[in-house]
Coordinates of C-alpha atoms in Angstrom, one line a residue:
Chain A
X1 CA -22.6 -27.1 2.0
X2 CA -23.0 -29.7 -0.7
X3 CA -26.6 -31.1 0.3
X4 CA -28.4 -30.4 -2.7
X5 CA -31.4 -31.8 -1.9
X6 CA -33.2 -29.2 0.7
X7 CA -35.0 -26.4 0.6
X8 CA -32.7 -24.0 1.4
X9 CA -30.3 -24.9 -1.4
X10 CA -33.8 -25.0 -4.2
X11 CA -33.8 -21.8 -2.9
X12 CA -30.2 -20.6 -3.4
X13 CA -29.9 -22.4 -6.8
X14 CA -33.6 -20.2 -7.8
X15 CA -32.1 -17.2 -6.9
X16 CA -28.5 -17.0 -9.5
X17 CA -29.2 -15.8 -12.4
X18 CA -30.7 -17.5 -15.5
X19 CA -27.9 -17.8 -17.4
X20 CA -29.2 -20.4 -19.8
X21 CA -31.3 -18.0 -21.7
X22 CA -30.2 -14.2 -20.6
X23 CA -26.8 -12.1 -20.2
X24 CA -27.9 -10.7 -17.2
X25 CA -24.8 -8.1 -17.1
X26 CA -25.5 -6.9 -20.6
X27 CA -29.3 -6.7 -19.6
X28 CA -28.8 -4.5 -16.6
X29 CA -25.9 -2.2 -18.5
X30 CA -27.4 -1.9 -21.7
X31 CA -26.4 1.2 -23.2
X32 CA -22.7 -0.3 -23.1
X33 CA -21.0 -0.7 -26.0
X34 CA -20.7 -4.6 -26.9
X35 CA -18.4 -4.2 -29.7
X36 CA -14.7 -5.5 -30.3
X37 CA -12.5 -3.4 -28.7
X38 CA -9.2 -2.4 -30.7
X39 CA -6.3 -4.0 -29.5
X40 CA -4.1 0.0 -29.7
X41 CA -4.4 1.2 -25.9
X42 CA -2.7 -2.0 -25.0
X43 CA 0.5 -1.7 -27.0
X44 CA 0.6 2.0 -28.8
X45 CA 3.3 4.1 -26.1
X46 CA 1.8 7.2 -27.4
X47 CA -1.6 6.0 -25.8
X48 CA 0.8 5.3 -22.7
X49 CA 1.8 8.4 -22.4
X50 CA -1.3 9.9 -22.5
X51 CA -2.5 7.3 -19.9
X52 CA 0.4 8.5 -17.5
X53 CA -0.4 12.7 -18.4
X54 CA -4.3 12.1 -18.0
X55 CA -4.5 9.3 -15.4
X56 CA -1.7 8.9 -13.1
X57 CA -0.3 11.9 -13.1
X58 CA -4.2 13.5 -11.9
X59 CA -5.8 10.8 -10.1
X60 CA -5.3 9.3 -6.6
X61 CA -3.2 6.6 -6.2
X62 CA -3.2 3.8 -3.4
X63 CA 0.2 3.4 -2.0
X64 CA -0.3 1.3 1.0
X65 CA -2.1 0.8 4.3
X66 CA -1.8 2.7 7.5
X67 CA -1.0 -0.9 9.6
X68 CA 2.6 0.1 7.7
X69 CA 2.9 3.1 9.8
X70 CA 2.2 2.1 13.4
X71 CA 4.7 4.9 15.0
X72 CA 5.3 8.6 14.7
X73 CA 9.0 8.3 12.3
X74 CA 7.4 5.3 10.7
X75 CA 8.0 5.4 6.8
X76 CA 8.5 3.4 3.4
X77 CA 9.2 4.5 0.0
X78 CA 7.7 3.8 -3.3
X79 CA 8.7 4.5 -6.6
X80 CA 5.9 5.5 -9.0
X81 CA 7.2 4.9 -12.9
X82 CA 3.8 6.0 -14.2
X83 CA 3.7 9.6 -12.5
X84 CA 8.0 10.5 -14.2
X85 CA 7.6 13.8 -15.5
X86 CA 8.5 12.8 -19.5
X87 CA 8.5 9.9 -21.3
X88 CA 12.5 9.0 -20.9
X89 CA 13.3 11.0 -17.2
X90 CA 14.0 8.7 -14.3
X91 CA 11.1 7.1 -12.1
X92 CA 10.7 9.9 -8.5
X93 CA 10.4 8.2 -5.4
X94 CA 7.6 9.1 -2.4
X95 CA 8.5 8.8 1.1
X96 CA 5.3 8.0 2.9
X97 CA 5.4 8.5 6.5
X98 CA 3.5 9.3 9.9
X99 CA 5.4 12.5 11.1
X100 CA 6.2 13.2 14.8
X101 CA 1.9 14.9 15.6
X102 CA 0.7 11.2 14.1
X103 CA -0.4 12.7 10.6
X104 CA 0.2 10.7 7.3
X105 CA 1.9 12.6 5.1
X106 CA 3.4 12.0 1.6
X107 CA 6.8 13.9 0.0
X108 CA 8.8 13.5 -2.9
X109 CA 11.9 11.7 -1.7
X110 CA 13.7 14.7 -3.0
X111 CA 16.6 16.6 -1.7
X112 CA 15.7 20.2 -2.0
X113 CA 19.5 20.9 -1.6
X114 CA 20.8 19.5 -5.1
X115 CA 18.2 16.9 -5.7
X116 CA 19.6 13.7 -4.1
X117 CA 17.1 11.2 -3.3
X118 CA 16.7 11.2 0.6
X119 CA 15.7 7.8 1.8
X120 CA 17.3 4.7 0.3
X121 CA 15.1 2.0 1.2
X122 CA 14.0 -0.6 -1.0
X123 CA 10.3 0.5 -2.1
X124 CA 9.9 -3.7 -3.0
X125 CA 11.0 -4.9 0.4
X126 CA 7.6 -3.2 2.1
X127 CA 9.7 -3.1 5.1
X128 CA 8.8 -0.2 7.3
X129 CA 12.0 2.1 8.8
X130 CA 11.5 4.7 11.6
X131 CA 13.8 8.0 12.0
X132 CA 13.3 10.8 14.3
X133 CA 14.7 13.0 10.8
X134 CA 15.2 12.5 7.2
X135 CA 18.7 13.4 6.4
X136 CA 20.0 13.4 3.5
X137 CA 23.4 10.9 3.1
X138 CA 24.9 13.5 0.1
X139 CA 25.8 16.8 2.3
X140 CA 23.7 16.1 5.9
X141 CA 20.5 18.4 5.5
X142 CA 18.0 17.4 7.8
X143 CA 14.5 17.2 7.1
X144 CA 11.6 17.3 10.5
X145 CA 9.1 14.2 9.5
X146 CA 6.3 16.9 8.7
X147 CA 8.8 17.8 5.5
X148 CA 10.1 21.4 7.1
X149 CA 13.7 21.3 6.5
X150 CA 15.3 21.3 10.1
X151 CA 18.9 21.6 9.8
X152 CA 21.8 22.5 6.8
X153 CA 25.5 21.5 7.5
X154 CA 27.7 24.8 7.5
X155 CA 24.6 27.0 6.9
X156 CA 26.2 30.5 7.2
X157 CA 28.1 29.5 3.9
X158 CA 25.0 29.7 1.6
X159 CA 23.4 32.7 0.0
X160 CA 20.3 34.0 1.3
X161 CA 19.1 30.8 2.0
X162 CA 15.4 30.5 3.4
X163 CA 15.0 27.3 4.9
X164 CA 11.2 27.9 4.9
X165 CA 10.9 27.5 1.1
X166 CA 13.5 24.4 1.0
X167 CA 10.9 22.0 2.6
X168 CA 10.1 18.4 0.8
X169 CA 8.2 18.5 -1.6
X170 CA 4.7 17.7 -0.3
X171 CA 2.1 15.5 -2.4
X172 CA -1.3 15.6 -1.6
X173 CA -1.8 12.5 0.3
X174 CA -5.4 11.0 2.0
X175 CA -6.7 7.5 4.1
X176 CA -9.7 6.1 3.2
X177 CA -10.5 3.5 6.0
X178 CA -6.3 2.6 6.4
X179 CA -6.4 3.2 2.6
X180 CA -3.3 5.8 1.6
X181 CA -3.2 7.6 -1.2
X182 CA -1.4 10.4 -3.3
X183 CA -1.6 12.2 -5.9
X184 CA 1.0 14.0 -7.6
X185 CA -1.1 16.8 -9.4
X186 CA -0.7 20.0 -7.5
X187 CA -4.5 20.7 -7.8
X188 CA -6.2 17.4 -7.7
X189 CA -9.5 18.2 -9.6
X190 CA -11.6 15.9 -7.2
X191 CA -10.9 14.4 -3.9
X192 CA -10.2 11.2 -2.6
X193 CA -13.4 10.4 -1.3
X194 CA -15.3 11.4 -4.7
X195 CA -13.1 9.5 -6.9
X196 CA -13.6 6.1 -5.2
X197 CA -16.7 6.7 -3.8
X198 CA -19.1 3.9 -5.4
X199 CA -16.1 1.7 -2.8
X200 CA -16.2 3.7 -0.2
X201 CA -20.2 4.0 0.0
X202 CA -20.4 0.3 -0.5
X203 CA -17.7 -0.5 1.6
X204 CA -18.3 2.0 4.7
X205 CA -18.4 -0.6 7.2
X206 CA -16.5 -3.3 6.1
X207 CA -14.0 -3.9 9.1
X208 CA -10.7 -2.7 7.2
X209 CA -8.8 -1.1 10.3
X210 CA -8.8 -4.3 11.9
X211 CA -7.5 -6.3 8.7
X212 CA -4.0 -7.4 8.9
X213 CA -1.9 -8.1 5.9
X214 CA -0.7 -11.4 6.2
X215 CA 1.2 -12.2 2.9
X216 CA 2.7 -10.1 0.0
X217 CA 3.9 -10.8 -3.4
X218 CA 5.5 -9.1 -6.4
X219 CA 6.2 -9.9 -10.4
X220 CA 7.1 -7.6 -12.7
X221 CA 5.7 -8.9 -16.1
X222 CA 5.6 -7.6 -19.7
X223 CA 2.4 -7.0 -20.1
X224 CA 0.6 -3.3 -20.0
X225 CA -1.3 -2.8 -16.8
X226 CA -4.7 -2.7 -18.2
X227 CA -4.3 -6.7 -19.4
X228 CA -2.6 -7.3 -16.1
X229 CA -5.4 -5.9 -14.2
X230 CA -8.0 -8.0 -16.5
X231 CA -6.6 -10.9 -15.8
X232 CA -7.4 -10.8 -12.3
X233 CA -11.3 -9.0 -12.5
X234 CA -12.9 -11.4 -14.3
X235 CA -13.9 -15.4 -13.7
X236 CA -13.7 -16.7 -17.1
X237 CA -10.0 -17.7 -17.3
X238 CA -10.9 -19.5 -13.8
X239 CA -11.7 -23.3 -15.4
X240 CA -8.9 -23.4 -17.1
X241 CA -5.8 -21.6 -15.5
X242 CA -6.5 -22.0 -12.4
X243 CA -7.1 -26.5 -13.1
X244 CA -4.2 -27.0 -11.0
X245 CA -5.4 -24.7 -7.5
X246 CA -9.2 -24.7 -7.7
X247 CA -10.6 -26.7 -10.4
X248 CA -14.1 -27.3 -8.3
X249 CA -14.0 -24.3 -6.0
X250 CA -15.5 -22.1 -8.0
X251 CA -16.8 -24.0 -11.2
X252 CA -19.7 -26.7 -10.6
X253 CA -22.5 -28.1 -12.0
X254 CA -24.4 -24.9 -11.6
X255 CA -21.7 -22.5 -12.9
X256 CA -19.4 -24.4 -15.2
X257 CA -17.4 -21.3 -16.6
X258 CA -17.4 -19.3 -13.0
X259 CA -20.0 -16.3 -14.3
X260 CA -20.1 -13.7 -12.0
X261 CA -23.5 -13.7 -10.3
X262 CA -23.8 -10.1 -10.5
X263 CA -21.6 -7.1 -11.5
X264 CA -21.8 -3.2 -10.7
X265 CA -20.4 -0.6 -12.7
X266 CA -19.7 3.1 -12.0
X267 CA -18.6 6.3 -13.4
X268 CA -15.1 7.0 -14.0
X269 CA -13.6 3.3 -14.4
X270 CA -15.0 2.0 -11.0
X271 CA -16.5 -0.9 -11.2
X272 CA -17.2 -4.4 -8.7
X273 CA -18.3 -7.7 -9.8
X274 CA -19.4 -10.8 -7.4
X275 CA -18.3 -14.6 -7.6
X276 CA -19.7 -17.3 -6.0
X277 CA -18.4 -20.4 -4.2
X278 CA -20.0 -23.9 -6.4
X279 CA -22.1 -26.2 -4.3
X280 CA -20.7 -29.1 -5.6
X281 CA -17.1 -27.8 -4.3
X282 CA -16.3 -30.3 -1.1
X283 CA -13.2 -28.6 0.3
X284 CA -9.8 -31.1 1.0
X285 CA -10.1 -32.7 4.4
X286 CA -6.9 -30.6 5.6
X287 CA -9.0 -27.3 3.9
X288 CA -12.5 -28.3 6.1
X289 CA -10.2 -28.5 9.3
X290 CA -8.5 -25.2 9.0
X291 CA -12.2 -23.8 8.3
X292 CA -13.6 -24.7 11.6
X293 CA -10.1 -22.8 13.5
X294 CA -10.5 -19.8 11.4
X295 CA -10.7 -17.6 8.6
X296 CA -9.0 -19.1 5.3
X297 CA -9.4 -17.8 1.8
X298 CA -13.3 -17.2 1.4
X299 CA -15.9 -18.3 4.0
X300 CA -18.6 -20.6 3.4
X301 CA -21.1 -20.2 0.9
X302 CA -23.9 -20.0 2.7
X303 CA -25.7 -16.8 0.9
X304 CA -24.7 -15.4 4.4
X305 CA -23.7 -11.5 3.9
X306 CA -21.7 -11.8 7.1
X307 CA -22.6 -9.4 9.7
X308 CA -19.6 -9.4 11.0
X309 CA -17.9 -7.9 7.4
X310 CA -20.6 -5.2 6.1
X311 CA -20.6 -4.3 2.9
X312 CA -19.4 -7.7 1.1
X313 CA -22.0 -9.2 -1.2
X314 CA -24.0 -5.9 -2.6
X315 CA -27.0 -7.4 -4.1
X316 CA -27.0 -10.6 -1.9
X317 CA -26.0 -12.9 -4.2
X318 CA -26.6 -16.5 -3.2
X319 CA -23.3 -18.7 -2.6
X320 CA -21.4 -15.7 -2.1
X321 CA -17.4 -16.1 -2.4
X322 CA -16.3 -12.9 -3.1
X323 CA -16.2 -9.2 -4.4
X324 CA -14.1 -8.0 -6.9
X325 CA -13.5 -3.9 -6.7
X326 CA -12.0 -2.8 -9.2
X327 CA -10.8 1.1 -7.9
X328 CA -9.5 2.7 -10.7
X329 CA -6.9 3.3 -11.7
X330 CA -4.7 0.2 -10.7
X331 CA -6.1 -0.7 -7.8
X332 CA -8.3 -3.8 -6.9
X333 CA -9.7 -4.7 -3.1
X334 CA -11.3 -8.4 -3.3
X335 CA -13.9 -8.4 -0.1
X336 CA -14.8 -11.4 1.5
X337 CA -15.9 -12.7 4.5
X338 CA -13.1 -13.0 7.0
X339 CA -10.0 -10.3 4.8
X340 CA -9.9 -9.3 1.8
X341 CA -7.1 -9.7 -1.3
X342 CA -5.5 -6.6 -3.0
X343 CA -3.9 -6.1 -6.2
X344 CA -1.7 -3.4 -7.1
X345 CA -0.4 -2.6 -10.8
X346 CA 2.1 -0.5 -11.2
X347 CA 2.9 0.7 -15.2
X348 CA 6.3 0.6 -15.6
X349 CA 5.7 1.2 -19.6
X350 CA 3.5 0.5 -21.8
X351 CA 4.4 -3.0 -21.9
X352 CA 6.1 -3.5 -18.5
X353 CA 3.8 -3.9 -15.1
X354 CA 4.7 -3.9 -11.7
X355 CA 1.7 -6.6 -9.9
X356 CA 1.9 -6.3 -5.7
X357 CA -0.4 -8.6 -4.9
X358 CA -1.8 -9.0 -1.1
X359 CA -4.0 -11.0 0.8
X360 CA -5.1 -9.8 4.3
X361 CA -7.2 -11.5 7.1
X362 CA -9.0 -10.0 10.7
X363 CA -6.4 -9.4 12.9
X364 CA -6.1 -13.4 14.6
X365 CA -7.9 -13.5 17.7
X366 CA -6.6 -17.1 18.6
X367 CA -3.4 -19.4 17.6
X368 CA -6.2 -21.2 15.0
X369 CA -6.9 -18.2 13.1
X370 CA -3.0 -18.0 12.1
X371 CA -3.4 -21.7 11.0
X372 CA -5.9 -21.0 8.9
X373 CA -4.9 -17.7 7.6
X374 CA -1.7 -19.5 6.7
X375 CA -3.6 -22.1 4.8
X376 CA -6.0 -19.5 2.8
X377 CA -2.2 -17.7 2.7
X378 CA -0.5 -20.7 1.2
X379 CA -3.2 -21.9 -1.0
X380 CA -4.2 -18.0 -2.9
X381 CA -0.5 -17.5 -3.8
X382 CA -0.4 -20.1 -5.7
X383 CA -3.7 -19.4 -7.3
X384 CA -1.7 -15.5 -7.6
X385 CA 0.6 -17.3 -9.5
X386 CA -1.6 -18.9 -11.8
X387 CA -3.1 -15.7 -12.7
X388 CA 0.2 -14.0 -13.4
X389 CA 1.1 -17.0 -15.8
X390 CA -0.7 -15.9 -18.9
X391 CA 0.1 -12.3 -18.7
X392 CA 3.6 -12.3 -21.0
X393 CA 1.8 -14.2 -23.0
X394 CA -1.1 -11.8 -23.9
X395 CA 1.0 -9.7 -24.6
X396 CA 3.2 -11.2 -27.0
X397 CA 0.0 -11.8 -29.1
X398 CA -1.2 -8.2 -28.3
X399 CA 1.9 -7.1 -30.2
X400 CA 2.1 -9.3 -32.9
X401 CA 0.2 -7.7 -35.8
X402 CA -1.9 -10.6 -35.7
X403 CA -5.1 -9.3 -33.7
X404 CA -6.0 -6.1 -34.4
X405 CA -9.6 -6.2 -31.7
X406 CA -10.4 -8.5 -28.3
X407 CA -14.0 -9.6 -28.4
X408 CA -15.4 -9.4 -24.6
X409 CA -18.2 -11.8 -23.4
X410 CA -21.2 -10.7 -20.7
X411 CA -18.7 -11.6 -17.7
X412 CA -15.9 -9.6 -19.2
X413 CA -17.8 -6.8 -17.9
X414 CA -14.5 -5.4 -15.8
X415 CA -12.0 -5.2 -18.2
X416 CA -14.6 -3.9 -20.6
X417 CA -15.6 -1.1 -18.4
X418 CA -11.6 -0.9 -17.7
X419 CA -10.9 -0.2 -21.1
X420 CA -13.9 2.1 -22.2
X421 CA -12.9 4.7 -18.8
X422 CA -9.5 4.8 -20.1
X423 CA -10.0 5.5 -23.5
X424 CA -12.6 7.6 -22.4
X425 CA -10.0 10.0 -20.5
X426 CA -7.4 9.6 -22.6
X427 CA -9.9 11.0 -25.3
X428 CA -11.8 13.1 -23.4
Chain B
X1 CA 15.8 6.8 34.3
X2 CA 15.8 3.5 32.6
X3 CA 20.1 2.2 32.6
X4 CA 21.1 3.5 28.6
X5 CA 18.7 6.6 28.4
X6 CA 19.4 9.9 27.9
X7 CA 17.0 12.5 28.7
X8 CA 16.7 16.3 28.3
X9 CA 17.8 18.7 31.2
X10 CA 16.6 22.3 30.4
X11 CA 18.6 24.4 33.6
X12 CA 17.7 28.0 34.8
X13 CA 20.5 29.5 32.3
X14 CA 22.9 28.8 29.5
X15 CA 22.1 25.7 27.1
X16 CA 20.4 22.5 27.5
X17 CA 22.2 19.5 28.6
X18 CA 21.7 15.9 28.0
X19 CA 21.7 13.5 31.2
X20 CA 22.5 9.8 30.7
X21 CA 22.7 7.0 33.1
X22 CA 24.5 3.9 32.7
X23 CA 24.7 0.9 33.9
X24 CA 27.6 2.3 36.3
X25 CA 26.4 5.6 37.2
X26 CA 25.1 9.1 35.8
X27 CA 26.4 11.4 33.1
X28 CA 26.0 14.5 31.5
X29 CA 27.4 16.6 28.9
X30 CA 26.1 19.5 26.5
X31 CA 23.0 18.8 24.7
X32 CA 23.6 20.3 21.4
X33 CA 25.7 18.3 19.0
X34 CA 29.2 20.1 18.1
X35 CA 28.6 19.1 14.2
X36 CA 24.8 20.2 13.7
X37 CA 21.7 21.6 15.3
X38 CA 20.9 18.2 17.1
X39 CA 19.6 17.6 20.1
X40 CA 21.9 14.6 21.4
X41 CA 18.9 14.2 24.0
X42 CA 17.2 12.3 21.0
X43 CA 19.7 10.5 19.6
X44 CA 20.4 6.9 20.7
X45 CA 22.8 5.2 23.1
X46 CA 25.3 2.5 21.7
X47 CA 27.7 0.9 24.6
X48 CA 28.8 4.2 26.0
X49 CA 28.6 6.2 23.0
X50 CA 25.6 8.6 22.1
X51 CA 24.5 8.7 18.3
X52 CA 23.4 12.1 16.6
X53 CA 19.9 12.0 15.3
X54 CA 21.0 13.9 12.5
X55 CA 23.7 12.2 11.0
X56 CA 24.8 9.5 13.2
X57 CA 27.8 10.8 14.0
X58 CA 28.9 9.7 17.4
X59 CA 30.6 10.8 21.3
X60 CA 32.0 9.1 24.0
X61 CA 29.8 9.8 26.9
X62 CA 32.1 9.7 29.7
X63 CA 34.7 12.0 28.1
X64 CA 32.3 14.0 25.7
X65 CA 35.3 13.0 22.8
X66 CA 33.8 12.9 19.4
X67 CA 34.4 9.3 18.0
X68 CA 32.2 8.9 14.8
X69 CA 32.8 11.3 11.9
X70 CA 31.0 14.2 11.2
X71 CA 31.7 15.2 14.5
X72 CA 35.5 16.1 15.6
X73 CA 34.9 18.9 18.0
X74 CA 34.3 17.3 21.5
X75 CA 31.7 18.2 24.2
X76 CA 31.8 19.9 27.2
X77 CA 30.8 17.5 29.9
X78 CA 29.6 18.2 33.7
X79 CA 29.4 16.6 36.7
X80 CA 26.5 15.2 38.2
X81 CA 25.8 13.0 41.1
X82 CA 22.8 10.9 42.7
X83 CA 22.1 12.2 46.3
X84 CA 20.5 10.0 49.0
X85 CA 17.6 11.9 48.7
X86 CA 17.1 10.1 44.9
X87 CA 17.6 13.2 43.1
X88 CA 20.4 13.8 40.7
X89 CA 22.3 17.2 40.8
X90 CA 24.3 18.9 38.0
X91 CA 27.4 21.1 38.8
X92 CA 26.2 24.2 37.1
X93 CA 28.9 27.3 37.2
X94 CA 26.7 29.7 35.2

């Protein structure tokens, strides 16, 4: 991988972009708006609240993956903060489940009895429970796992009660490719499929269903989502926060501030950016033997696409590492050859995040794969953690009074598209 | 049946039953739960108790006595036996 003398590699190295003399992001986007952005939608709680009545309350949200819900009864719960009906009421909870015909379905965890909440499990715990019924610990009323209330305690007591109309709630709830979402707007104005669909067209084949999660970790950090979310779409923080995990993985004699080598962006806040791995990068001798047994945090840079994993790489980068979607709202899937990462980011308020972050390999086909899964495992939650650090930070400047616009360079081009979609709709 | 299983036992007339064998023999006893609407037939078995599905209230299978709150009423129980011919029979006045 570091032999920089053949042909092969001359060919590679002609084929990034000429960063010495271009921006090549601004070039191909250039009716963007290059300007200083005001620093407002990242500290102002009215802009949060209309963030919450014009985003999350109307716009799919990813919630977890199928591989959760193996069996009929299967289920976990999530609260959502952002989607609470005003600005002070408590944060509902969703019980997602697969109901006893196999369908995923999606309720508020809502007894339609008095209002108790139904299921207590611990939405941070991403533990999976099975039951045969929902029932309710307050009075006993018993809910089928397709919603339709099944039983009430001492029924003949009530008035005219209709147990068809006392159902849980439903919300709207789709898969994209062991993708679940909801979306707690009684008339969604688009579908699933439309709002992500830059992802799901460039990512129809990618191998998903058999991707297995195979670590999962949580923070929740001061800091508004939007900030959060920057801090883990773009490569220019990479040289310097990330010293400690991957100081030469992915910054090298050809890309000393890890540009991205090409970046995509798409209506409504979607946007996907691609980093590659440096040449100069020679992996740890523990790192090269976990390689050869299996898949560990990125695959060699080869300029490879990998057939096996359609869909990473969109303009066939050379050196390829990585793919960063960003799916908006709060969502990003990181491609690359062998898994992919996830991010979640969960406002809380405006200056309050939930970040779930994920990383998730091919189903192991032999005992090496675990190894190295373990190792890529090991190795990206520390780098997680790195990219968490500064986050508290930001913010605390954010809010001082002391900045009043962020300036963005060419391979900001996420958070800058970030930023611009939600003003946009917040505005619009 | 699998030793602590229930299963289902719909008979020509009157209400279902729930069949379960244990590790010393064969039982039965209504299906529906005295408390709620549940079918004891999907509930679970615990030593030689059954646990509603609903809300895990629990009896004592050999004596159909209600031992976990909600449930206080106790259920009827009947008599069935394993003939040579491998086929179990329930005593069924109705």
């Amino acid at each position: 991988m570091s032999n920089h003398s053949t042909e092969a590699f001359e060919a590679l190295k002609q084929r990034l972009p000429d960063w010495a003399n271009r921006r090549p992001i601004a070039e191909r986007y250039p009716d963007m708006d290059y300007g200083p952005l005001p620093v407002t939608p990242y500290i102002c709680e009215e802009f949060f609240e209309q963030e919450r009545a014009k985003i999350f309350k109307k716009m799919w949200l990813y919630v977890g993956r199928v591989e959760r819900l193996p069996k009929a009864g299967d289920y976990f719960t999530q609260v959502i903060e952002a989607v609470r009906v005003n600005k002070n009421s408590t944060s509902p909870s969703f019980i997602i489940c697969r109901d006893n015909n196999g369908e995923i379905r999606a309720f508020y965890n809502t007894c339609q009895h008095r209002g108790t909440t139904v299921c207590w499990n611990n939405h941070e715990t991403w533990d999976t429970a099975n039951r045969k019924y929902f029932t309710c610990r307050f009075h006993g009323w018993v809910y089928n796992t397709d919603g339709s209330l099944r039983s009430v305690p001492d029924e003949k007591l009530f008035f005219n009660l209709d147990k068809t109309t006392r159902g849980l709630k439903p919300v709207h709830c789709a898969v994209w490719k062991d993708f679940i979402f909801i979306n707690v707007d009684p008339s969604p104005r688009q579908t699933l499929l439309e709002q992500i669909k830059p992802h799901a067209e460039q990512l129809k084949d990618f191998p998903f269903e058999r991707i297995r999660r195979r670590g999962i970790w949580t923070a929740t950090v001061n800091v508004n989502w939007k900030a959060a979310i920057d801090a883990f779409q773009e490569g220019y923080h990479v040289g310097t926060v990330h010293a400690a995990t991957l100081p030469e993985a992915f910054c090298g004699s050809l890309n000393p501030y890890c540009r991205p080598t090409s970046a995509r962006i798409f209506p409504q806040g979607n946007r996907s950016v691609t980093f590659m791995v440096s040449p100069d990068f020679t992996p740890p001798a523990v790192e090269n033997w976990v390689r050869r047994r299996g898949a560990s945090w990125y695959a060699a840079a080869s300029g490879d696409s990998g057939s096996e994993f359609p869909g990473v790489n969109p303009d066939n980068d050379p050196f390829y590492a990585f793919d960063v979607h960003g799916v908006f709202p709060n969502l990003l899937v990181d491609p690359f050859i062998g898994g992919f990462y996830g991010h979640e980011f969960w406002p809380i308020s405006v200056n309050k995040t939930r970040w779930i972050g994920s990383i998730n390999f091919l189903a192991p086909q032999k005992p090496s794969d675990l190894i190295a899964n373990e190792h890529g495992k090991t190795l990206l939650r520390d780098a997680f953690r790195e990219d968490t650090v500064t986050l508290e930070a930001t913010q605390v400047g954010l809010e001082s009074g002391a900045i009043e616009t962020a300036v963005l360079c060419d391979m900001e081009i996420a958070p800058r598209h970030l930023y611009n979609s939600v003003v946009a709709l917040v505005n619009g | 049946m699998a030793v602590n299983s229930v299963r289902q036992f719909v008979p020509p007339t009157g209400p279902t039953v729930a069949v379960y064998r244990l590790a010393d023999g064969y039982f039965a006893t209504d299906d529906r739960c005295t408390h709620g609407e549940a079918e004891l037939s999907e509930g679970d078995i615990e030593g030689d108790e059954i646990v509603c599905p609903f809300h895990l209230g629990k009896f004592a299978i050999r004596t159909g006595e209600p031992t976990a709150a909600p449930c206080f009423a106790a259920l009827r129980c009947h008599r069935v036996t394993l003939a040579e011919d491998g086929n179990l029979y329930l005593d069924w006045p109705e």
